Amino acid sequence: MGSASMPSNPWIETPLIESSALSKAAGCRIFLKLENLQPSGSFKSRGIGALLQYSLLNHRNPDVVHFYCSSGGNAGLACVTAARTLNRPATIVVPLTTQPLMIAKLRNAGAYEVVQVGENWKEADTYLQERLLDNDQGGVYVPPFDHPEIWEGHSTLVSEVGRQLADQDENGGPDAMVCSVGGGGLLCGVLLGLERQYYWDKGCKVLALETEGAQSLHKSLLRGELVTLPSITTIATSLGATRVAQKAFDLAQEHGIKSAVLSDAEAAMGCWRFADDERIIVEPACGINLAVCYDGRLKKLLPELTPQSKVVIVVCGGSNVTLQTLMAYRDEYGWIERSTTNDAEIPSTLSAPNGLAPDA
């Protein structure tokens, strides 16, 4: 066993704020859990950080541990950030198709090494395990989402929400929680956290969102068995798991969650409207959670909500986004705003590409 003394958690308690703009748009009380403020820029800091802590605590010689991860996205960035906090090196292996922006962010975060190899994630992961991990006695593999300790880390989000609502004199917990689903690690954490806080017994609903072209959970629930997608065809690349974790599928079935699929246009719209309403930039994998607040989508998916219902949106964050990216999305998908609800009290209505004119 390793040392019992560990540095502080490589994640932080993030704010929970009530959004007046999104509440007005959704017709219920919207609370934003700002996971975009995590050290790595996404919720992944919780789960990946918890796994790294667990690995060090249970390694016979934690001083030689070297972490390896084959994610060029938010999981890889969380691995590097957490490893640096825990004073251990982390090597990230990514396919040749990884964007230069993410390579730069991984290096800037303190990666020991960033290796580009292979045409896809599978080839990069195979190289990591066969050429690097097998030749490093202190090597520890870090999966992006499918591990019990990762789910445990993500579950801390729910206990924080309970405390924060109570601190705001909002007793009883949330009436609903909304999160996006890629591989299912976040969903596992949310569902396990709700179990421990007994929120299921209080009627809390969970809305799990995916984009068209990455809806592995939705198709699996419809078929009643795990489905593997042939490919990923969405701009929300952080949701790009062809097969959701078995645990996520099992928990989703057990609790009868609501699963829904939105378009890339809706996810992109959620990004730019959120930027206009709350001055926060997120990538489409997170924008999908915010898109449901606009133009009646949330009420259609969860019709039992009332104006006093407390809905927690997990603003999961993500680092694969820039101002230029948002502008490009707006140019390509601005047509979706033709159906925008014309409510002048919502700031993003006034700034919508085809919404209300400022002098309307």
PDB file of N, CA, C and O in Angstrom, residues 170-236:
ATOM      1  N   GLU A 170     -33.209  26.124   0.093  1.00  0.00           N
ATOM      2  CA  GLU A 170     -33.983  25.344  -0.870  1.00  0.00           C
ATOM      3  C   GLU A 170     -33.930  23.893  -0.436  1.00  0.00           C
ATOM      4  O   GLU A 170     -33.160  23.089  -0.940  1.00  0.00           O
ATOM      5  N   ASN A 171     -34.724  23.526   0.534  1.00  0.00           N
ATOM      6  CA  ASN A 171     -34.708  22.172   1.081  1.00  0.00           C
ATOM      7  C   ASN A 171     -35.436  21.190   0.160  1.00  0.00           C
ATOM      8  O   ASN A 171     -36.260  21.575  -0.659  1.00  0.00           O
ATOM      9  N   GLY A 172     -35.106  19.917   0.328  1.00  0.00           N
ATOM     10  CA  GLY A 172     -35.797  18.889  -0.433  1.00  0.00           C
ATOM     11  C   GLY A 172     -35.049  18.394  -1.644  1.00  0.00           C
ATOM     12  O   GLY A 172     -35.456  17.433  -2.281  1.00  0.00           O
ATOM     13  N   GLY A 173     -33.940  19.039  -2.010  1.00  0.00           N
ATOM     14  CA  GLY A 173     -33.164  18.590  -3.157  1.00  0.00           C
ATOM     15  C   GLY A 173     -33.778  19.018  -4.473  1.00  0.00           C
ATOM     16  O   GLY A 173     -34.839  19.658  -4.520  1.00  0.00           O
ATOM     17  N   PRO A 174     -33.153  18.665  -5.585  1.00  0.00           N
ATOM     18  CA  PRO A 174     -33.661  19.052  -6.906  1.00  0.00           C
ATOM     19  C   PRO A 174     -34.872  18.231  -7.316  1.00  0.00           C
ATOM     20  O   PRO A 174     -35.041  17.096  -6.880  1.00  0.00           O
ATOM     21  N   ASP A 175     -35.699  18.825  -8.154  1.00  0.00           N
ATOM     22  CA  ASP A 175     -36.833  18.092  -8.737  1.00  0.00           C
ATOM     23  C   ASP A 175     -36.403  17.353  -9.997  1.00  0.00           C
ATOM     24  O   ASP A 175     -37.050  16.381 -10.406  1.00  0.00           O
ATOM     25  N   ALA A 176     -35.342  17.834 -10.621  1.00  0.00           N
ATOM     26  CA  ALA A 176     -34.818  17.173 -11.820  1.00  0.00           C
ATOM     27  C   ALA A 176     -33.361  17.572 -12.004  1.00  0.00           C
ATOM     28  O   ALA A 176     -32.940  18.648 -11.566  1.00  0.00           O
ATOM     29  N   MET A 177     -32.596  16.670 -12.630  1.00  0.00           N
ATOM     30  CA  MET A 177     -31.219  16.967 -13.006  1.00  0.00           C
ATOM     31  C   MET A 177     -31.038  16.642 -14.475  1.00  0.00           C
ATOM     32  O   MET A 177     -31.592  15.653 -14.979  1.00  0.00           O
ATOM     33  N   VAL A 178     -30.276  17.478 -15.162  1.00  0.00           N
ATOM     34  CA  VAL A 178     -30.054  17.334 -16.600  1.00  0.00           C
ATOM     35  C   VAL A 178     -28.562  17.188 -16.851  1.00  0.00           C
ATOM     36  O   VAL A 178     -27.760  18.005 -16.385  1.00  0.00           O
ATOM     37  N   CYS A 179     -28.181  16.136 -17.582  1.00  0.00           N
ATOM     38  CA  CYS A 179     -26.766  15.979 -17.941  1.00  0.00           C
ATOM     39  C   CYS A 179     -26.658  15.317 -19.305  1.00  0.00           C
ATOM     40  O   CYS A 179     -27.549  14.594 -19.739  1.00  0.00           O
ATOM     41  N   SER A 180     -25.562  15.606 -19.982  1.00  0.00           N
ATOM     42  CA  SER A 180     -25.305  14.973 -21.272  1.00  0.00           C
ATOM     43  C   SER A 180     -24.584  13.647 -21.059  1.00  0.00           C
ATOM     44  O   SER A 180     -23.996  13.400 -20.010  1.00  0.00           O
ATOM     45  N   VAL A 181     -24.625  12.806 -22.085  1.00  0.00           N
ATOM     46  CA  VAL A 181     -24.065  11.451 -21.980  1.00  0.00           C
ATOM     47  C   VAL A 181     -23.152  11.173 -23.167  1.00  0.00           C
ATOM     48  O   VAL A 181     -23.560  11.312 -24.325  1.00  0.00           O
ATOM     49  N   GLY A 182     -21.906  10.806 -22.867  1.00  0.00           N
ATOM     50  CA  GLY A 182     -20.984  10.310 -23.874  1.00  0.00           C
ATOM     51  C   GLY A 182     -20.777   8.837 -23.601  1.00  0.00           C
ATOM     52  O   GLY A 182     -21.541   7.982 -24.020  1.00  0.00           O
ATOM     53  N   GLY A 183     -19.744   8.542 -22.804  1.00  0.00           N
ATOM     54  CA  GLY A 183     -19.539   7.155 -22.391  1.00  0.00           C
ATOM     55  C   GLY A 183     -20.381   6.751 -21.201  1.00  0.00           C
ATOM     56  O   GLY A 183     -20.559   5.568 -20.925  1.00  0.00           O
ATOM     57  N   GLY A 184     -20.893   7.745 -20.480  1.00  0.00           N
ATOM     58  CA  GLY A 184     -21.795   7.453 -19.373  1.00  0.00           C
ATOM     59  C   GLY A 184     -21.203   7.607 -17.992  1.00  0.00           C
ATOM     60  O   GLY A 184     -21.881   7.328 -16.998  1.00  0.00           O
ATOM     61  N   GLY A 185     -19.957   8.055 -17.888  1.00  0.00           N
ATOM     62  CA  GLY A 185     -19.342   8.211 -16.576  1.00  0.00           C
ATOM     63  C   GLY A 185     -20.045   9.237 -15.706  1.00  0.00           C
ATOM     64  O   GLY A 185     -20.289   9.000 -14.516  1.00  0.00           O
ATOM     65  N   LEU A 186     -20.368  10.391 -16.288  1.00  0.00           N
ATOM     66  CA  LEU A 186     -21.077  11.418 -15.529  1.00  0.00           C
ATOM     67  C   LEU A 186     -22.457  10.934 -15.121  1.00  0.00           C
ATOM     68  O   LEU A 186     -22.885  11.141 -13.972  1.00  0.00           O
ATOM     69  N   LEU A 187     -23.167  10.294 -16.041  1.00  0.00           N
ATOM     70  CA  LEU A 187     -24.498   9.781 -15.724  1.00  0.00           C
ATOM     71  C   LEU A 187     -24.433   8.782 -14.579  1.00  0.00           C
ATOM     72  O   LEU A 187     -25.264   8.824 -13.663  1.00  0.00           O
ATOM     73  N   CYS A 188     -23.445   7.887 -14.594  1.00  0.00           N
ATOM     74  CA  CYS A 188     -23.285   6.928 -13.486  1.00  0.00           C
ATOM     75  C   CYS A 188     -23.121   7.670 -12.166  1.00  0.00           C
ATOM     76  O   CYS A 188     -23.755   7.321 -11.162  1.00  0.00           O
ATOM     77  N   GLY A 189     -22.261   8.686 -12.161  1.00  0.00           N
ATOM     78  CA  GLY A 189     -22.036   9.436 -10.938  1.00  0.00           C
ATOM     79  C   GLY A 189     -23.278  10.131 -10.437  1.00  0.00           C
ATOM     80  O   GLY A 189     -23.580  10.118  -9.238  1.00  0.00           O
ATOM     81  N   VAL A 190     -24.023  10.742 -11.359  1.00  0.00           N
ATOM     82  CA  VAL A 190     -25.253  11.437 -10.980  1.00  0.00           C
ATOM     83  C   VAL A 190     -26.269  10.458 -10.403  1.00  0.00           C
ATOM     84  O   VAL A 190     -26.882  10.709  -9.353  1.00  0.00           O
ATOM     85  N   LEU A 191     -26.443   9.323 -11.047  1.00  0.00           N
ATOM     86  CA  LEU A 191     -27.444   8.358 -10.584  1.00  0.00           C
ATOM     87  C   LEU A 191     -27.045   7.730  -9.255  1.00  0.00           C
ATOM     88  O   LEU A 191     -27.889   7.546  -8.371  1.00  0.00           O
ATOM     89  N   LEU A 192     -25.773   7.425  -9.095  1.00  0.00           N
ATOM     90  CA  LEU A 192     -25.311   6.875  -7.812  1.00  0.00           C
ATOM     91  C   LEU A 192     -25.427   7.920  -6.706  1.00  0.00           C
ATOM     92  O   LEU A 192     -25.805   7.611  -5.572  1.00  0.00           O
ATOM     93  N   GLY A 193     -25.119   9.165  -7.041  1.00  0.00           N
ATOM     94  CA  GLY A 193     -25.237  10.237  -6.054  1.00  0.00           C
ATOM     95  C   GLY A 193     -26.670  10.462  -5.626  1.00  0.00           C
ATOM     96  O   GLY A 193     -26.950  10.680  -4.433  1.00  0.00           O
ATOM     97  N   LEU A 194     -27.587  10.390  -6.566  1.00  0.00           N
ATOM     98  CA  LEU A 194     -29.005  10.558  -6.237  1.00  0.00           C
ATOM     99  C   LEU A 194     -29.492   9.427  -5.341  1.00  0.00           C
ATOM    100  O   LEU A 194     -30.318   9.637  -4.445  1.00  0.00           O
ATOM    101  N   GLU A 195     -28.976   8.218  -5.587  1.00  0.00           N
ATOM    102  CA  GLU A 195     -29.338   7.090  -4.720  1.00  0.00           C
ATOM    103  C   GLU A 195     -28.922   7.368  -3.278  1.00  0.00           C
ATOM    104  O   GLU A 195     -29.707   7.166  -2.341  1.00  0.00           O
ATOM    105  N   ARG A 196     -27.708   7.822  -3.098  1.00  0.00           N
ATOM    106  CA  ARG A 196     -27.187   8.030  -1.743  1.00  0.00           C
ATOM    107  C   ARG A 196     -27.857   9.184  -1.020  1.00  0.00           C
ATOM    108  O   ARG A 196     -27.935   9.202   0.206  1.00  0.00           O
ATOM    109  N   GLN A 197     -28.318  10.161  -1.775  1.00  0.00           N
ATOM    110  CA  GLN A 197     -28.995  11.304  -1.154  1.00  0.00           C
ATOM    111  C   GLN A 197     -30.502  11.061  -1.014  1.00  0.00           C
ATOM    112  O   GLN A 197     -31.232  11.945  -0.568  1.00  0.00           O
ATOM    113  N   TYR A 198     -30.966   9.883  -1.438  1.00  0.00           N
ATOM    114  CA  TYR A 198     -32.380   9.500  -1.357  1.00  0.00           C
ATOM    115  C   TYR A 198     -33.279  10.420  -2.185  1.00  0.00           C
ATOM    116  O   TYR A 198     -34.471  10.556  -1.901  1.00  0.00           O
ATOM    117  N   TYR A 199     -32.713  11.041  -3.201  1.00  0.00           N
ATOM    118  CA  TYR A 199     -33.527  11.936  -4.030  1.00  0.00           C
ATOM    119  C   TYR A 199     -34.480  11.172  -4.936  1.00  0.00           C
ATOM    120  O   TYR A 199     -35.487  11.710  -5.376  1.00  0.00           O
ATOM    121  N   TRP A 200     -34.126   9.892  -5.246  1.00  0.00           N
ATOM    122  CA  TRP A 200     -35.072   9.093  -6.021  1.00  0.00           C
ATOM    123  C   TRP A 200     -36.380   8.940  -5.253  1.00  0.00           C
ATOM    124  O   TRP A 200     -37.474   9.023  -5.828  1.00  0.00           O
ATOM    125  N   ASP A 201     -36.266   8.740  -3.942  1.00  0.00           N
ATOM    126  CA  ASP A 201     -37.462   8.566  -3.118  1.00  0.00           C
ATOM    127  C   ASP A 201     -38.302   9.840  -3.081  1.00  0.00           C
ATOM    128  O   ASP A 201     -39.498   9.793  -2.774  1.00  0.00           O
ATOM    129  N   LYS A 202     -37.677  10.974  -3.366  1.00  0.00           N
ATOM    130  CA  LYS A 202     -38.383  12.262  -3.347  1.00  0.00           C
ATOM    131  C   LYS A 202     -38.883  12.670  -4.730  1.00  0.00           C
ATOM    132  O   LYS A 202     -39.359  13.784  -4.912  1.00  0.00           O
ATOM    133  N   GLY A 203     -38.747  11.770  -5.695  1.00  0.00           N
ATOM    134  CA  GLY A 203     -39.322  12.012  -7.013  1.00  0.00           C
ATOM    135  C   GLY A 203     -38.436  12.754  -7.991  1.00  0.00           C
ATOM    136  O   GLY A 203     -38.926  13.258  -9.011  1.00  0.00           O
ATOM    137  N   CYS A 204     -37.132  12.847  -7.728  1.00  0.00           N
ATOM    138  CA  CYS A 204     -36.238  13.548  -8.641  1.00  0.00           C
ATOM    139  C   CYS A 204     -36.185  12.819  -9.986  1.00  0.00           C
ATOM    140  O   CYS A 204     -36.066  11.597 -10.052  1.00  0.00           O
ATOM    141  N   LYS A 205     -36.273  13.594 -11.063  1.00  0.00           N
ATOM    142  CA  LYS A 205     -36.180  13.049 -12.410  1.00  0.00           C
ATOM    143  C   LYS A 205     -34.787  13.308 -12.968  1.00  0.00           C
ATOM    144  O   LYS A 205     -34.110  14.262 -12.570  1.00  0.00           O
ATOM    145  N   VAL A 206     -34.359  12.468 -13.912  1.00  0.00           N
ATOM    146  CA  VAL A 206     -33.084  12.670 -14.593  1.00  0.00           C
ATOM    147  C   VAL A 206     -33.330  12.679 -16.096  1.00  0.00           C
ATOM    148  O   VAL A 206     -33.962  11.771 -16.634  1.00  0.00           O
ATOM    149  N   LEU A 207     -32.834  13.732 -16.734  1.00  0.00           N
ATOM    150  CA  LEU A 207     -32.926  13.856 -18.183  1.00  0.00           C
ATOM    151  C   LEU A 207     -31.518  13.700 -18.752  1.00  0.00           C
ATOM    152  O   LEU A 207     -30.628  14.506 -18.469  1.00  0.00           O
ATOM    153  N   ALA A 208     -31.304  12.632 -19.530  1.00  0.00           N
ATOM    154  CA  ALA A 208     -30.000  12.338 -20.134  1.00  0.00           C
ATOM    155  C   ALA A 208     -30.059  12.704 -21.607  1.00  0.00           C
ATOM    156  O   ALA A 208     -30.932  12.225 -22.340  1.00  0.00           O
ATOM    157  N   LEU A 209     -29.122  13.536 -22.045  1.00  0.00           N
ATOM    158  CA  LEU A 209     -29.170  14.083 -23.396  1.00  0.00           C
ATOM    159  C   LEU A 209     -27.984  13.636 -24.243  1.00  0.00           C
ATOM    160  O   LEU A 209     -26.851  13.569 -23.755  1.00  0.00           O
ATOM    161  N   GLU A 210     -28.267  13.364 -25.507  1.00  0.00           N
ATOM    162  CA  GLU A 210     -27.234  13.039 -26.495  1.00  0.00           C
ATOM    163  C   GLU A 210     -27.556  13.770 -27.786  1.00  0.00           C
ATOM    164  O   GLU A 210     -28.686  14.202 -28.007  1.00  0.00           O
ATOM    165  N   THR A 211     -26.554  13.903 -28.638  1.00  0.00           N
ATOM    166  CA  THR A 211     -26.790  14.491 -29.958  1.00  0.00           C
ATOM    167  C   THR A 211     -26.974  13.388 -30.987  1.00  0.00           C
ATOM    168  O   THR A 211     -26.493  12.262 -30.817  1.00  0.00           O
ATOM    169  N   GLU A 212     -27.672  13.732 -32.065  1.00  0.00           N
ATOM    170  CA  GLU A 212     -27.818  12.799 -33.179  1.00  0.00           C
ATOM    171  C   GLU A 212     -26.427  12.475 -33.725  1.00  0.00           C
ATOM    172  O   GLU A 212     -25.616  13.357 -33.959  1.00  0.00           O
ATOM    173  N   GLY A 213     -26.172  11.190 -33.879  1.00  0.00           N
ATOM    174  CA  GLY A 213     -24.859  10.755 -34.332  1.00  0.00           C
ATOM    175  C   GLY A 213     -23.966  10.291 -33.203  1.00  0.00           C
ATOM    176  O   GLY A 213     -22.845   9.845 -33.443  1.00  0.00           O
ATOM    177  N   ALA A 214     -24.465  10.397 -31.954  1.00  0.00           N
ATOM    178  CA  ALA A 214     -23.707   9.897 -30.798  1.00  0.00           C
ATOM    179  C   ALA A 214     -24.652   9.318 -29.748  1.00  0.00           C
ATOM    180  O   ALA A 214     -24.305   9.232 -28.585  1.00  0.00           O
ATOM    181  N   GLN A 215     -25.853   8.906 -30.172  1.00  0.00           N
ATOM    182  CA  GLN A 215     -26.898   8.508 -29.222  1.00  0.00           C
ATOM    183  C   GLN A 215     -26.827   7.028 -28.867  1.00  0.00           C
ATOM    184  O   GLN A 215     -27.792   6.273 -28.992  1.00  0.00           O
ATOM    185  N   SER A 216     -25.681   6.585 -28.360  1.00  0.00           N
ATOM    186  CA  SER A 216     -25.527   5.162 -28.028  1.00  0.00           C
ATOM    187  C   SER A 216     -26.417   4.747 -26.865  1.00  0.00           C
ATOM    188  O   SER A 216     -26.980   3.646 -26.864  1.00  0.00           O
ATOM    189  N   LEU A 217     -26.583   5.596 -25.848  1.00  0.00           N
ATOM    190  CA  LEU A 217     -27.458   5.257 -24.729  1.00  0.00           C
ATOM    191  C   LEU A 217     -28.906   5.201 -25.184  1.00  0.00           C
ATOM    192  O   LEU A 217     -29.641   4.257 -24.847  1.00  0.00           O
ATOM    193  N   HIS A 218     -29.340   6.196 -25.922  1.00  0.00           N
ATOM    194  CA  HIS A 218     -30.738   6.264 -26.351  1.00  0.00           C
ATOM    195  C   HIS A 218     -31.119   5.027 -27.173  1.00  0.00           C
ATOM    196  O   HIS A 218     -32.167   4.407 -26.930  1.00  0.00           O
ATOM    197  N   LYS A 219     -30.259   4.647 -28.113  1.00  0.00           N
ATOM    198  CA  LYS A 219     -30.547   3.469 -28.929  1.00  0.00           C
ATOM    199  C   LYS A 219     -30.520   2.191 -28.094  1.00  0.00           C
ATOM    200  O   LYS A 219     -31.312   1.269 -28.327  1.00  0.00           O
ATOM    201  N   SER A 220     -29.632   2.155 -27.111  1.00  0.00           N
ATOM    202  CA  SER A 220     -29.556   0.973 -26.248  1.00  0.00           C
ATOM    203  C   SER A 220     -30.818   0.823 -25.415  1.00  0.00           C
ATOM    204  O   SER A 220     -31.355  -0.282 -25.253  1.00  0.00           O
ATOM    205  N   LEU A 221     -31.322   1.935 -24.880  1.00  0.00           N
ATOM    206  CA  LEU A 221     -32.542   1.883 -24.074  1.00  0.00           C
ATOM    207  C   LEU A 221     -33.748   1.494 -24.917  1.00  0.00           C
ATOM    208  O   LEU A 221     -34.624   0.753 -24.463  1.00  0.00           O
ATOM    209  N   LEU A 222     -33.787   1.968 -26.137  1.00  0.00           N
ATOM    210  CA  LEU A 222     -34.897   1.604 -27.028  1.00  0.00           C
ATOM    211  C   LEU A 222     -34.874   0.113 -27.350  1.00  0.00           C
ATOM    212  O   LEU A 222     -35.913  -0.532 -27.396  1.00  0.00           O
ATOM    213  N   ARG A 223     -33.669  -0.433 -27.550  1.00  0.00           N
ATOM    214  CA  ARG A 223     -33.547  -1.841 -27.932  1.00  0.00           C
ATOM    215  C   ARG A 223     -33.560  -2.770 -26.721  1.00  0.00           C
ATOM    216  O   ARG A 223     -33.840  -3.967 -26.852  1.00  0.00           O
ATOM    217  N   GLY A 224     -33.243  -2.229 -25.545  1.00  0.00           N
ATOM    218  CA  GLY A 224     -33.191  -3.060 -24.356  1.00  0.00           C
ATOM    219  C   GLY A 224     -31.893  -3.811 -24.184  1.00  0.00           C
ATOM    220  O   GLY A 224     -31.802  -4.734 -23.367  1.00  0.00           O
ATOM    221  N   GLU A 225     -30.874  -3.442 -24.925  1.00  0.00           N
ATOM    222  CA  GLU A 225     -29.550  -4.039 -24.822  1.00  0.00           C
ATOM    223  C   GLU A 225     -28.523  -3.048 -25.342  1.00  0.00           C
ATOM    224  O   GLU A 225     -28.866  -2.113 -26.075  1.00  0.00           O
ATOM    225  N   LEU A 226     -27.264  -3.242 -24.965  1.00  0.00           N
ATOM    226  CA  LEU A 226     -26.230  -2.321 -25.404  1.00  0.00           C
ATOM    227  C   LEU A 226     -26.080  -2.334 -26.919  1.00  0.00           C
ATOM    228  O   LEU A 226     -26.026  -3.407 -27.545  1.00  0.00           O
ATOM    229  N   VAL A 227     -26.011  -1.147 -27.479  1.00  0.00           N
ATOM    230  CA  VAL A 227     -25.853  -0.974 -28.922  1.00  0.00           C
ATOM    231  C   VAL A 227     -24.527  -0.265 -29.181  1.00  0.00           C
ATOM    232  O   VAL A 227     -24.195   0.714 -28.506  1.00  0.00           O
ATOM    233  N   THR A 228     -23.781  -0.755 -30.156  1.00  0.00           N
ATOM    234  CA  THR A 228     -22.543  -0.110 -30.570  1.00  0.00           C
ATOM    235  C   THR A 228     -22.782   0.643 -31.864  1.00  0.00           C
ATOM    236  O   THR A 228     -23.210   0.050 -32.866  1.00  0.00           O
ATOM    237  N   LEU A 229     -22.532   1.936 -31.864  1.00  0.00           N
ATOM    238  CA  LEU A 229     -22.710   2.740 -33.067  1.00  0.00           C
ATOM    239  C   LEU A 229     -21.604   2.438 -34.073  1.00  0.00           C
ATOM    240  O   LEU A 229     -20.457   2.214 -33.693  1.00  0.00           O
ATOM    241  N   PRO A 230     -21.909   2.457 -35.365  1.00  0.00           N
ATOM    242  CA  PRO A 230     -20.862   2.188 -36.364  1.00  0.00           C
ATOM    243  C   PRO A 230     -19.838   3.307 -36.453  1.00  0.00           C
ATOM    244  O   PRO A 230     -18.679   3.077 -36.823  1.00  0.00           O
ATOM    245  N   SER A 231     -20.264   4.536 -36.122  1.00  0.00           N
ATOM    246  CA  SER A 231     -19.363   5.685 -36.188  1.00  0.00           C
ATOM    247  C   SER A 231     -19.993   6.835 -35.419  1.00  0.00           C
ATOM    248  O   SER A 231     -21.158   6.778 -35.009  1.00  0.00           O
ATOM    249  N   ILE A 232     -19.209   7.889 -35.216  1.00  0.00           N
ATOM    250  CA  ILE A 232     -19.686   9.097 -34.551  1.00  0.00           C
ATOM    251  C   ILE A 232     -19.801  10.206 -35.592  1.00  0.00           C
ATOM    252  O   ILE A 232     -18.836  10.512 -36.291  1.00  0.00           O
ATOM    253  N   THR A 233     -20.984  10.784 -35.702  1.00  0.00           N
ATOM    254  CA  THR A 233     -21.223  11.815 -36.721  1.00  0.00           C
ATOM    255  C   THR A 233     -21.901  13.012 -36.085  1.00  0.00           C
ATOM    256  O   THR A 233     -23.055  13.313 -36.378  1.00  0.00           O
ATOM    257  N   THR A 234     -21.195  13.701 -35.218  1.00  0.00           N
ATOM    258  CA  THR A 234     -21.744  14.862 -34.538  1.00  0.00           C
ATOM    259  C   THR A 234     -20.624  15.853 -34.266  1.00  0.00           C
ATOM    260  O   THR A 234     -19.454  15.463 -34.138  1.00  0.00           O
ATOM    261  N   ILE A 235     -20.987  17.135 -34.167  1.00  0.00           N
ATOM    262  CA  ILE A 235     -19.985  18.133 -33.794  1.00  0.00           C
ATOM    263  C   ILE A 235     -19.653  18.041 -32.309  1.00  0.00           C
ATOM    264  O   ILE A 235     -18.616  18.543 -31.869  1.00  0.00           O
ATOM    265  N   ALA A 236     -20.513  17.388 -31.531  1.00  0.00           N
ATOM    266  CA  ALA A 236     -20.280  17.229 -30.092  1.00  0.00           C
ATOM    267  C   ALA A 236     -19.350  16.044 -29.881  1.00  0.00           C
ATOM    268  O   ALA A 236     -19.728  14.993 -29.349  1.00  0.00           O
TER     269      ALA A 236
END
